[in-house]
Amino acid sequence: MSLLAISGLETFYGASQALFGVDLDVAEGEVVALMGRNGMGKTTTIRSVLGLTPARAGTIRFGGADIRGLKPHRVARLGLGLVPEGRRCFPNLTVAENLLAAARPGRWTLAGVEALFPRLAERRGQMARTLSGGEQQMLAIGRALMTNPRLVILDEATEGLAPVIRTGIWAVIRTLKAEGQSILIVDKTLAELLPSADRCFVLEKGRTVWSGRPEALTPDLQDRYLGV
């Protein structure tokens, strides 16, 4: 049984329809890439799963339970951890306070996150607003892990980061994968994304138009669905 299963998802912003039938699933311990050009519905799909932009049709099941229509805080408590686009750390809290504010019992503790991201340990007492973009992304990932989620959702995990920081973030994602963490990830850096994913789903104009193993996403398909 899939950990997350989405079928026929339709979502609107007011009278404007954004999703027209998204199908997607993530198994336990699997890394799934959600792909597509800008504006094709990736972030809206994530927002629909989390209850931030409620879907009007379709099914969203997590751990076998129907979660469509649940409030975001109830969805989070079921075990979905979000690393949002733009990071959105609490700027006036320290690194440690950002992490502890999200803490729930489980494998991930402050010490564990600091071991995964040693730079956060070095900046434990520093205000989040004073961190670099890469450090804020580390903090956003650490904060999601502190909720001890069954599924981590990363929206544009490496966008706008320096190459050396991107390399470090992808190394962490591979570490989490090796430890069996279920991950749904949106990112545009195919050279790093495809080797890290077990399966891929491609959206076009709010619909799932392709799914399969990364090695089956040929250059022709990449150009058709992901090219500029």
Coordinates of N, CA and C in Angstrom, one line a residue:
M1 N 0.8 -1.2 0.0 CA 0.0 0.0 0.0 C 0.9 1.2 0.0
S2 N 0.5 2.2 -0.8 CA 1.2 3.5 -0.9 C 1.1 4.3 0.4
L3 N 2.2 5.0 0.8 CA 2.1 5.9 1.9 C 1.2 7.1 1.6
L4 N 1.5 7.7 0.4 CA 0.7 8.8 -0.1 C 0.1 8.3 -1.4
A5 N -1.2 8.5 -1.6 CA -1.9 8.1 -2.9 C -2.8 9.2 -3.3
I6 N -2.6 9.8 -4.4 CA -3.4 10.9 -5.0 C -4.0 10.4 -6.3
S7 N -5.3 10.7 -6.4 CA -6.0 10.2 -7.7 C -7.0 11.3 -8.1
G8 N -7.0 11.7 -9.4 CA -8.0 12.6 -9.9 C -8.1 13.9 -9.2
L9 N -7.0 14.4 -8.8 CA -7.0 15.6 -7.9 C -7.3 16.9 -8.8
E10 N -8.3 17.6 -8.3 CA -8.7 18.9 -9.0 C -8.8 20.0 -7.9
T11 N -8.1 21.1 -8.2 CA -8.0 22.2 -7.2 C -8.2 23.5 -8.0
F12 N -8.9 24.4 -7.3 CA -9.2 25.7 -7.9 C -8.6 26.8 -7.0
Y13 N -8.3 28.0 -7.6 CA -8.1 29.2 -6.9 C -9.3 30.1 -7.3
G14 N -10.3 30.2 -6.4 CA -11.5 30.9 -6.8 C -12.2 30.2 -7.9
A15 N -12.5 30.9 -9.0 CA -13.1 30.3 -10.1 C -12.1 29.7 -11.1
S16 N -10.9 29.9 -10.9 CA -9.8 29.4 -11.8 C -9.3 28.1 -11.4
Q17 N -9.4 27.1 -12.3 CA -9.0 25.7 -12.0 C -7.5 25.6 -12.3
A18 N -6.8 25.0 -11.3 CA -5.3 24.9 -11.5 C -4.9 23.4 -11.7
L19 N -5.6 22.5 -11.1 CA -5.4 21.1 -11.2 C -6.5 20.4 -11.9
F20 N -6.3 19.6 -12.9 CA -7.4 19.0 -13.7 C -7.4 17.5 -13.6
G21 N -6.6 16.9 -12.7 CA -6.6 15.4 -12.6 C -5.2 14.9 -12.4
V22 N -4.7 15.2 -11.2 CA -3.3 14.8 -10.8 C -3.4 13.4 -10.1
D23 N -2.5 12.5 -10.6 CA -2.4 11.2 -10.1 C -0.9 11.0 -9.7
L24 N -0.7 10.5 -8.4 CA 0.6 10.4 -7.9 C 0.6 9.5 -6.7
D25 N 1.7 8.8 -6.4 CA 1.8 8.0 -5.2 C 3.2 7.9 -4.8
V26 N 3.4 7.7 -3.5 CA 4.7 7.6 -2.9 C 4.6 6.4 -1.9
A27 N 5.5 5.4 -2.1 CA 5.6 4.2 -1.2 C 6.5 4.5 0.0
E28 N 6.3 3.7 1.0 CA 7.2 3.8 2.2 C 8.7 3.7 1.7
G29 N 9.5 4.6 2.2 CA 10.9 4.5 1.9 C 11.4 4.9 0.5
E30 N 10.4 5.5 -0.2 CA 10.7 5.8 -1.6 C 10.9 7.3 -1.8
V31 N 11.8 7.7 -2.7 CA 12.0 9.1 -3.1 C 11.3 9.3 -4.5
V32 N 10.3 10.2 -4.5 CA 9.6 10.4 -5.7 C 9.8 11.9 -6.1
A33 N 10.1 12.1 -7.4 CA 10.3 13.4 -8.0 C 9.0 13.9 -8.6
L34 N 8.5 15.1 -8.3 CA 7.4 15.7 -8.9 C 7.9 16.8 -9.8
M35 N 7.7 16.7 -11.1 CA 8.4 17.5 -12.1 C 7.4 18.2 -13.0
G36 N 8.0 19.2 -13.7 CA 7.2 20.0 -14.7 C 7.7 21.4 -14.8
R37 N 7.4 22.0 -15.9 CA 7.8 23.4 -16.1 C 7.1 24.3 -15.0
N38 N 7.6 25.5 -14.9 CA 6.9 26.5 -14.0 C 5.5 26.7 -14.4
G39 N 4.6 26.8 -13.3 CA 3.2 27.0 -13.5 C 2.4 25.8 -13.9
M40 N 2.9 24.6 -13.8 CA 2.2 23.4 -14.3 C 1.4 22.8 -13.1
G41 N 1.6 23.2 -11.9 CA 0.8 22.7 -10.8 C 1.5 21.9 -9.7
K42 N 2.8 22.0 -9.7 CA 3.6 21.2 -8.7 C 3.3 21.8 -7.3
T43 N 3.5 23.1 -7.1 CA 3.3 23.6 -5.8 C 1.8 23.5 -5.4
T44 N 0.9 23.7 -6.3 CA -0.5 23.6 -6.0 C -0.9 22.1 -5.5
T45 N -0.2 21.2 -6.2 CA -0.4 19.8 -5.7 C 0.0 19.6 -4.3
I46 N 1.2 20.1 -3.9 CA 1.7 20.1 -2.6 C 0.7 20.8 -1.6
R47 N 0.3 22.0 -2.0 CA -0.6 22.7 -1.1 C -1.9 22.0 -1.0
S48 N -2.4 21.3 -2.0 CA -3.6 20.5 -1.9 C -3.5 19.3 -0.9
V49 N -2.3 18.6 -1.0 CA -2.0 17.5 -0.1 C -2.1 18.0 1.4
L50 N -1.5 19.2 1.6 CA -1.3 19.7 3.0 C -2.6 20.4 3.5
G51 N -3.6 20.6 2.6 CA -4.8 21.2 3.0 C -4.7 22.8 3.0
L52 N -3.6 23.3 2.4 CA -3.4 24.7 2.4 C -4.3 25.4 1.3
T53 N -4.5 24.6 0.2 CA -5.4 25.0 -0.9 C -6.3 23.8 -1.1
P54 N -7.5 23.7 -0.4 CA -8.3 22.5 -0.5 C -8.7 22.1 -1.9
A55 N -8.6 20.8 -2.1 CA -9.0 20.2 -3.4 C -10.5 20.1 -3.4
R56 N -11.1 20.3 -4.6 CA -12.5 20.2 -4.8 C -13.0 18.8 -5.3
A57 N -12.0 18.0 -5.9 CA -12.4 16.7 -6.4 C -11.1 15.8 -6.3
G58 N -11.4 14.5 -6.3 CA -10.3 13.6 -6.3 C -10.1 13.0 -4.9
T59 N -9.1 12.2 -4.7 CA -8.8 11.5 -3.4 C -7.4 11.8 -3.0
I60 N -7.2 12.0 -1.7 CA -5.8 12.1 -1.2 C -5.8 11.2 0.1
R61 N -5.0 10.1 0.0 CA -4.9 9.2 1.1 C -3.5 9.2 1.6
F62 N -3.4 9.2 2.9 CA -2.1 9.1 3.6 C -2.1 8.0 4.6
G63 N -1.2 7.1 4.5 CA -1.2 6.0 5.5 C -2.5 5.2 5.4
G64 N -3.2 5.2 4.3 CA -4.5 4.5 4.2 C -5.7 5.4 4.6
A65 N -5.5 6.5 5.2 CA -6.6 7.4 5.6 C -6.9 8.5 4.6
D66 N -8.2 8.8 4.5 CA -8.6 9.9 3.6 C -8.3 11.2 4.3
I67 N -7.4 12.0 3.7 CA -7.0 13.3 4.4 C -7.5 14.5 3.6
R68 N -8.2 14.3 2.5 CA -8.7 15.4 1.7 C -9.8 16.1 2.6
G69 N -9.6 17.5 2.7 CA -10.5 18.3 3.5 C -10.1 18.5 4.9
L70 N -9.0 17.8 5.4 CA -8.5 18.1 6.7 C -7.8 19.4 6.8
K71 N -7.8 20.1 7.9 CA -7.1 21.3 8.1 C -5.5 21.0 8.1
P72 N -4.7 22.0 7.7 CA -3.3 21.8 7.6 C -2.6 21.3 8.9
H73 N -3.1 21.7 10.1 CA -2.4 21.3 11.3 C -2.7 19.8 11.6
R74 N -3.9 19.4 11.2 CA -4.2 18.0 11.3 C -3.4 17.1 10.4
V75 N -3.2 17.6 9.1 CA -2.4 16.8 8.2 C -1.0 16.7 8.7
A76 N -0.5 17.8 9.2 CA 0.9 17.8 9.7 C 1.1 16.8 10.8
R77 N 0.1 16.7 11.7 CA 0.2 15.8 12.8 C 0.1 14.3 12.4
L78 N -0.4 14.0 11.2 CA -0.4 12.7 10.7 C 1.0 12.2 10.3
G79 N 1.9 13.2 10.1 CA 3.3 12.8 9.7 C 3.8 13.3 8.4
L80 N 3.3 14.5 7.9 CA 3.8 15.1 6.7 C 4.6 16.3 7.1
G81 N 5.9 16.3 6.7 CA 6.7 17.5 7.0 C 7.1 18.2 5.8
L82 N 6.9 19.5 5.8 CA 7.1 20.4 4.6 C 8.4 21.2 4.7
V83 N 9.2 21.2 3.6 CA 10.2 22.2 3.4 C 9.8 23.1 2.3
P84 N 9.2 24.3 2.7 CA 8.5 25.1 1.7 C 9.5 25.8 0.7
E85 N 8.9 26.1 -0.4 CA 9.7 27.0 -1.3 C 9.9 28.3 -0.6
G86 N 11.2 28.8 -0.7 CA 11.5 30.1 -0.1 C 11.9 30.0 1.4
R87 N 11.9 28.7 1.9 CA 12.4 28.4 3.2 C 11.5 28.8 4.4
R88 N 11.2 30.1 4.5 CA 10.3 30.6 5.5 C 10.6 30.2 6.9
C89 N 11.8 30.4 7.3 CA 12.2 30.2 8.7 C 11.6 31.4 9.5
F90 N 11.5 31.1 10.8 CA 11.1 32.2 11.7 C 12.3 33.2 11.9
P91 N 12.2 34.4 11.4 CA 13.4 35.2 11.3 C 13.9 35.7 12.7
N92 N 13.0 35.9 13.6 CA 13.3 36.4 14.9 C 13.6 35.4 16.0
L93 N 13.7 34.1 15.6 CA 14.0 33.0 16.5 C 15.4 32.6 16.1
T94 N 16.1 32.0 17.1 CA 17.4 31.5 16.9 C 17.3 30.2 16.1
V95 N 18.4 29.7 15.6 CA 18.5 28.4 14.9 C 17.9 27.3 15.8
A96 N 18.3 27.2 17.1 CA 17.8 26.2 18.0 C 16.3 26.4 18.3
E97 N 15.9 27.6 18.4 CA 14.4 27.9 18.7 C 13.6 27.5 17.5
N98 N 14.1 27.7 16.2 CA 13.4 27.3 15.0 C 13.2 25.8 15.0
L99 N 14.2 25.1 15.4 CA 14.2 23.6 15.4 C 13.3 23.1 16.5
L100 N 13.4 23.6 17.7 CA 12.7 23.1 18.8 C 11.2 23.4 18.8
A101 N 10.9 24.5 18.1 CA 9.5 24.9 17.9 C 8.7 23.9 17.2
A102 N 9.3 23.1 16.3 CA 8.6 22.1 15.5 C 8.8 20.7 16.1
A103 N 9.5 20.5 17.2 CA 9.9 19.2 17.6 C 8.7 18.3 18.1
R104 N 8.7 17.1 17.6 CA 7.8 16.1 18.1 C 8.7 14.8 18.4
P105 N 8.2 14.0 19.3 CA 9.0 12.8 19.7 C 9.3 11.9 18.5
G106 N 10.5 11.3 18.6 CA 10.9 10.4 17.5 C 12.4 10.4 17.3
R107 N 12.8 9.8 16.2 CA 14.2 9.6 15.9 C 15.0 10.9 15.8
W108 N 14.4 11.9 15.2 CA 15.1 13.2 15.0 C 15.0 14.1 16.2
T109 N 16.2 14.4 16.7 CA 16.3 15.3 17.9 C 17.2 16.5 17.4
L110 N 17.4 17.5 18.3 CA 18.2 18.6 18.1 C 19.7 18.1 17.8
A111 N 20.1 17.2 18.6 CA 21.5 16.7 18.4 C 21.6 15.9 17.0
G112 N 20.6 15.2 16.6 CA 20.6 14.5 15.4 C 20.6 15.4 14.2
V113 N 19.8 16.5 14.2 CA 19.8 17.5 13.1 C 21.1 18.2 13.0
E114 N 21.7 18.5 14.2 CA 23.0 19.2 14.2 C 24.1 18.3 13.7
A115 N 24.0 17.0 13.9 CA 25.0 16.1 13.3 C 24.8 16.0 11.8
L116 N 23.6 16.1 11.3 CA 23.3 16.1 9.9 C 23.8 17.4 9.2
F117 N 23.6 18.5 9.9 CA 24.0 19.8 9.4 C 24.9 20.5 10.5
P118 N 26.2 20.2 10.5 CA 27.1 20.7 11.5 C 27.1 22.3 11.5
R119 N 26.8 22.9 10.4 CA 26.8 24.3 10.3 C 25.7 24.9 11.2
L120 N 24.6 24.2 11.4 CA 23.5 24.6 12.3 C 24.0 24.6 13.7
A121 N 24.8 23.6 14.1 CA 25.3 23.5 15.4 C 26.2 24.7 15.7
E122 N 27.0 25.1 14.7 CA 27.9 26.3 14.9 C 27.1 27.6 15.1
R123 N 25.9 27.6 14.5 CA 25.1 28.8 14.6 C 23.8 28.6 15.5
R124 N 23.9 27.7 16.4 CA 22.7 27.4 17.2 C 22.1 28.6 17.9
G125 N 22.8 29.6 18.3 CA 22.3 30.8 19.0 C 22.1 32.0 18.1
Q126 N 22.3 31.8 16.8 CA 22.2 32.9 15.9 C 20.7 33.0 15.3
M127 N 20.3 34.3 15.2 CA 19.0 34.6 14.6 C 18.9 34.1 13.2
A128 N 17.8 33.5 12.9 CA 17.6 32.9 11.5 C 17.7 33.9 10.4
R129 N 17.3 35.1 10.7 CA 17.3 36.2 9.7 C 18.8 36.5 9.3
T130 N 19.7 36.2 10.1 CA 21.1 36.5 9.8 C 21.8 35.4 9.1
L131 N 21.2 34.3 8.8 CA 21.8 33.2 8.1 C 21.9 33.4 6.6
S132 N 22.8 32.8 5.9 CA 22.8 32.8 4.5 C 21.6 32.0 3.9
G133 N 21.4 32.1 2.6 CA 20.3 31.3 2.0 C 20.5 29.9 2.2
G134 N 21.7 29.4 2.0 CA 22.0 28.0 2.2 C 21.8 27.5 3.6
E135 N 22.2 28.3 4.5 CA 22.0 27.9 5.9 C 20.5 27.9 6.3
Q136 N 19.8 28.9 5.7 CA 18.3 28.9 6.0 C 17.7 27.6 5.4
Q137 N 18.2 27.2 4.2 CA 17.6 25.9 3.7 C 17.9 24.7 4.5
M138 N 19.1 24.7 5.1 CA 19.5 23.6 6.0 C 18.5 23.7 7.2
L139 N 18.3 24.9 7.7 CA 17.4 25.0 8.8 C 16.0 24.6 8.5
A140 N 15.5 24.9 7.3 CA 14.2 24.5 6.9 C 14.0 23.0 6.8
I141 N 15.1 22.3 6.3 CA 15.1 20.9 6.2 C 15.1 20.3 7.7
G142 N 16.0 20.8 8.5 CA 16.1 20.4 9.9 C 14.8 20.5 10.6
R143 N 14.2 21.7 10.4 CA 12.9 21.9 11.1 C 11.8 20.9 10.7
A144 N 11.8 20.5 9.4 CA 10.8 19.5 8.9 C 11.2 18.2 9.6
L145 N 12.4 17.8 9.7 CA 12.8 16.6 10.3 C 12.5 16.5 11.7
M146 N 12.6 17.6 12.4 CA 12.2 17.7 13.8 C 10.8 17.3 14.1
T147 N 9.9 17.4 13.1 CA 8.5 16.9 13.3 C 8.5 15.4 13.3
N148 N 9.6 14.7 12.9 CA 9.7 13.3 12.8 C 8.6 12.8 11.9
P149 N 8.6 13.3 10.6 CA 7.5 12.9 9.7 C 7.7 11.6 9.0
R150 N 6.6 11.0 8.6 CA 6.6 9.8 7.8 C 7.0 10.1 6.4
L151 N 6.6 11.3 5.9 CA 6.9 11.8 4.6 C 7.4 13.2 4.6
V152 N 8.6 13.4 4.0 CA 9.1 14.8 3.9 C 8.8 15.3 2.5
I153 N 8.2 16.5 2.4 CA 8.0 17.1 1.1 C 8.9 18.3 0.9
L154 N 9.7 18.3 -0.1 CA 10.7 19.4 -0.4 C 10.2 20.1 -1.6
D155 N 9.9 21.4 -1.5 CA 9.5 22.2 -2.7 C 10.6 23.1 -3.1
E156 N 11.2 22.8 -4.2 CA 12.4 23.5 -4.8 C 13.5 23.6 -3.7
A157 N 14.0 22.4 -3.5 CA 14.9 22.2 -2.4 C 16.3 22.9 -2.5
T158 N 16.7 23.2 -3.8 CA 18.0 23.8 -4.0 C 17.9 25.0 -4.9
E159 N 16.8 25.6 -5.1 CA 16.6 26.7 -5.9 C 17.4 28.0 -5.4
G160 N 18.2 28.6 -6.2 CA 18.8 29.8 -5.8 C 20.0 29.6 -4.9
L161 N 20.5 28.4 -4.7 CA 21.6 28.2 -3.8 C 22.9 28.1 -4.6
A162 N 24.0 28.4 -4.0 CA 25.3 28.3 -4.6 C 25.6 26.8 -4.9
P163 N 26.4 26.5 -5.9 CA 26.7 25.1 -6.3 C 27.2 24.2 -5.1
V164 N 28.1 24.8 -4.3 CA 28.6 24.0 -3.2 C 27.6 23.7 -2.2
I165 N 26.6 24.6 -1.9 CA 25.5 24.3 -1.0 C 24.6 23.3 -1.6
R166 N 24.3 23.4 -2.9 CA 23.4 22.5 -3.5 C 24.0 21.0 -3.4
T167 N 25.3 20.9 -3.6 CA 25.9 19.6 -3.5 C 25.7 19.1 -2.1
G168 N 25.8 19.9 -1.1 CA 25.6 19.4 0.3 C 24.2 19.0 0.6
I169 N 23.2 19.8 0.1 CA 21.8 19.5 0.3 C 21.5 18.1 -0.4
W170 N 22.0 17.9 -1.6 CA 21.7 16.6 -2.3 C 22.4 15.5 -1.5
A171 N 23.6 15.7 -0.9 CA 24.2 14.6 -0.1 C 23.3 14.3 1.1
V172 N 22.7 15.3 1.7 CA 21.8 15.0 2.8 C 20.5 14.2 2.3
I173 N 20.0 14.6 1.2 CA 18.9 13.9 0.6 C 19.2 12.4 0.4
R174 N 20.4 12.2 -0.1 CA 20.8 10.8 -0.3 C 21.0 10.0 1.0
T175 N 21.5 10.7 2.0 CA 21.6 10.1 3.4 C 20.2 9.8 3.9
L176 N 19.3 10.7 3.8 CA 17.9 10.4 4.2 C 17.3 9.2 3.5
K177 N 17.5 9.2 2.2 CA 17.0 8.0 1.4 C 17.6 6.7 1.9
A178 N 18.9 6.7 2.1 CA 19.6 5.5 2.6 C 19.0 5.0 3.9
E179 N 18.5 6.0 4.7 CA 18.0 5.6 6.0 C 16.5 5.2 5.9
G180 N 15.9 5.3 4.7 CA 14.6 4.8 4.5 C 13.5 5.9 4.6
Q181 N 13.9 7.2 4.6 CA 12.9 8.3 4.7 C 12.2 8.4 3.4
S182 N 10.9 8.4 3.5 CA 10.0 8.7 2.4 C 10.1 10.2 2.0
I183 N 10.3 10.5 0.7 CA 10.5 11.9 0.3 C 9.7 12.1 -1.0
L184 N 9.0 13.2 -1.0 CA 8.4 13.8 -2.3 C 9.2 15.1 -2.5
I185 N 9.8 15.2 -3.7 CA 10.7 16.4 -3.9 C 10.4 17.0 -5.3
V186 N 10.4 18.3 -5.3 CA 10.3 19.2 -6.5 C 11.6 19.9 -6.6
D187 N 12.2 19.8 -7.8 CA 13.5 20.5 -8.0 C 13.7 20.5 -9.6
K188 N 14.5 21.4 -10.0 CA 14.7 21.6 -11.4 C 16.1 21.1 -11.9
T189 N 17.0 20.7 -10.9 CA 18.3 20.3 -11.3 C 18.3 18.8 -11.6
L190 N 18.0 18.5 -12.8 CA 17.8 17.1 -13.2 C 19.0 16.2 -13.0
A191 N 20.2 16.8 -13.2 CA 21.5 16.1 -13.0 C 21.6 15.5 -11.6
E192 N 21.0 16.2 -10.6 CA 21.0 15.7 -9.2 C 19.7 15.0 -8.9
L193 N 18.6 15.5 -9.4 CA 17.3 14.9 -9.0 C 17.1 13.5 -9.5
L194 N 17.4 13.3 -10.8 CA 17.1 11.9 -11.4 C 17.9 10.8 -10.7
P195 N 19.2 11.0 -10.4 CA 19.9 9.9 -9.7 C 19.4 9.6 -8.3
S196 N 18.7 10.6 -7.7 CA 18.3 10.5 -6.3 C 16.9 9.9 -6.2
A197 N 16.1 9.9 -7.3 CA 14.7 9.5 -7.3 C 14.5 8.1 -7.7
D198 N 13.5 7.4 -7.1 CA 13.1 6.1 -7.4 C 12.1 6.1 -8.6
R199 N 11.2 7.1 -8.5 CA 10.2 7.3 -9.6 C 10.0 8.8 -9.8
C200 N 9.4 9.1 -11.0 CA 9.1 10.5 -11.3 C 7.7 10.6 -11.8
F201 N 7.1 11.7 -11.5 CA 5.8 12.1 -12.1 C 5.9 13.5 -12.7
V202 N 5.4 13.6 -13.9 CA 5.5 14.9 -14.6 C 4.1 15.5 -14.8
L203 N 4.0 16.8 -14.5 CA 2.8 17.5 -14.6 C 2.9 18.4 -15.8
E204 N 1.8 18.6 -16.5 CA 1.6 19.6 -17.6 C 0.2 20.1 -17.5
K205 N 0.1 21.4 -17.4 CA -1.2 22.1 -17.3 C -2.1 21.5 -16.3
G206 N -1.6 21.1 -15.1 CA -2.4 20.6 -14.0 C -2.8 19.2 -14.2
R207 N -2.1 18.4 -15.0 CA -2.5 17.0 -15.2 C -1.2 16.2 -15.1
T208 N -1.3 14.9 -14.6 CA -0.2 14.0 -14.7 C -0.1 13.5 -16.1
V209 N 1.0 13.7 -16.8 CA 1.1 13.3 -18.2 C 2.2 12.2 -18.4
W210 N 3.0 12.0 -17.4 CA 4.0 10.9 -17.5 C 4.4 10.5 -16.1
S211 N 4.7 9.2 -16.0 CA 5.3 8.7 -14.7 C 6.1 7.5 -15.1
G212 N 7.1 7.2 -14.3 CA 8.0 6.1 -14.5 C 9.3 6.2 -13.8
R213 N 10.2 5.3 -14.1 CA 11.5 5.3 -13.5 C 12.4 6.4 -14.1
P214 N 13.3 7.0 -13.4 CA 14.1 8.1 -13.9 C 14.8 7.7 -15.2
E215 N 15.3 6.5 -15.3 CA 16.0 6.1 -16.5 C 15.2 6.0 -17.8
A216 N 13.8 6.0 -17.5 CA 12.9 6.0 -18.7 C 12.6 7.4 -19.2
L217 N 13.0 8.4 -18.4 CA 12.7 9.8 -18.8 C 13.8 10.2 -19.8
T218 N 13.6 9.8 -21.0 CA 14.6 10.0 -22.1 C 14.8 11.5 -22.4
P219 N 15.9 11.9 -23.1 CA 16.1 13.3 -23.5 C 14.9 13.8 -24.3
D220 N 14.3 13.0 -25.1 CA 13.1 13.5 -25.9 C 12.0 13.9 -25.0
L221 N 11.7 13.0 -23.9 CA 10.7 13.3 -23.0 C 11.0 14.5 -22.1
Q222 N 12.3 14.6 -21.8 CA 12.7 15.8 -21.0 C 12.5 17.1 -21.8
D223 N 12.8 17.0 -23.1 CA 12.6 18.2 -23.9 C 11.1 18.5 -24.1
R224 N 10.3 17.5 -24.2 CA 8.9 17.7 -24.4 C 8.2 18.3 -23.2
Y225 N 8.5 17.8 -22.0 CA 7.8 18.2 -20.8 C 8.5 19.1 -19.9
L226 N 9.8 19.2 -20.0 CA 10.6 20.0 -19.1 C 11.5 21.0 -19.7
G227 N 11.6 21.0 -21.0 CA 12.4 22.0 -21.7 C 11.8 23.4 -21.7
V228 N 12.7 24.4 -21.9 CA 12.2 25.8 -21.9 C 11.3 26.0 -23.1

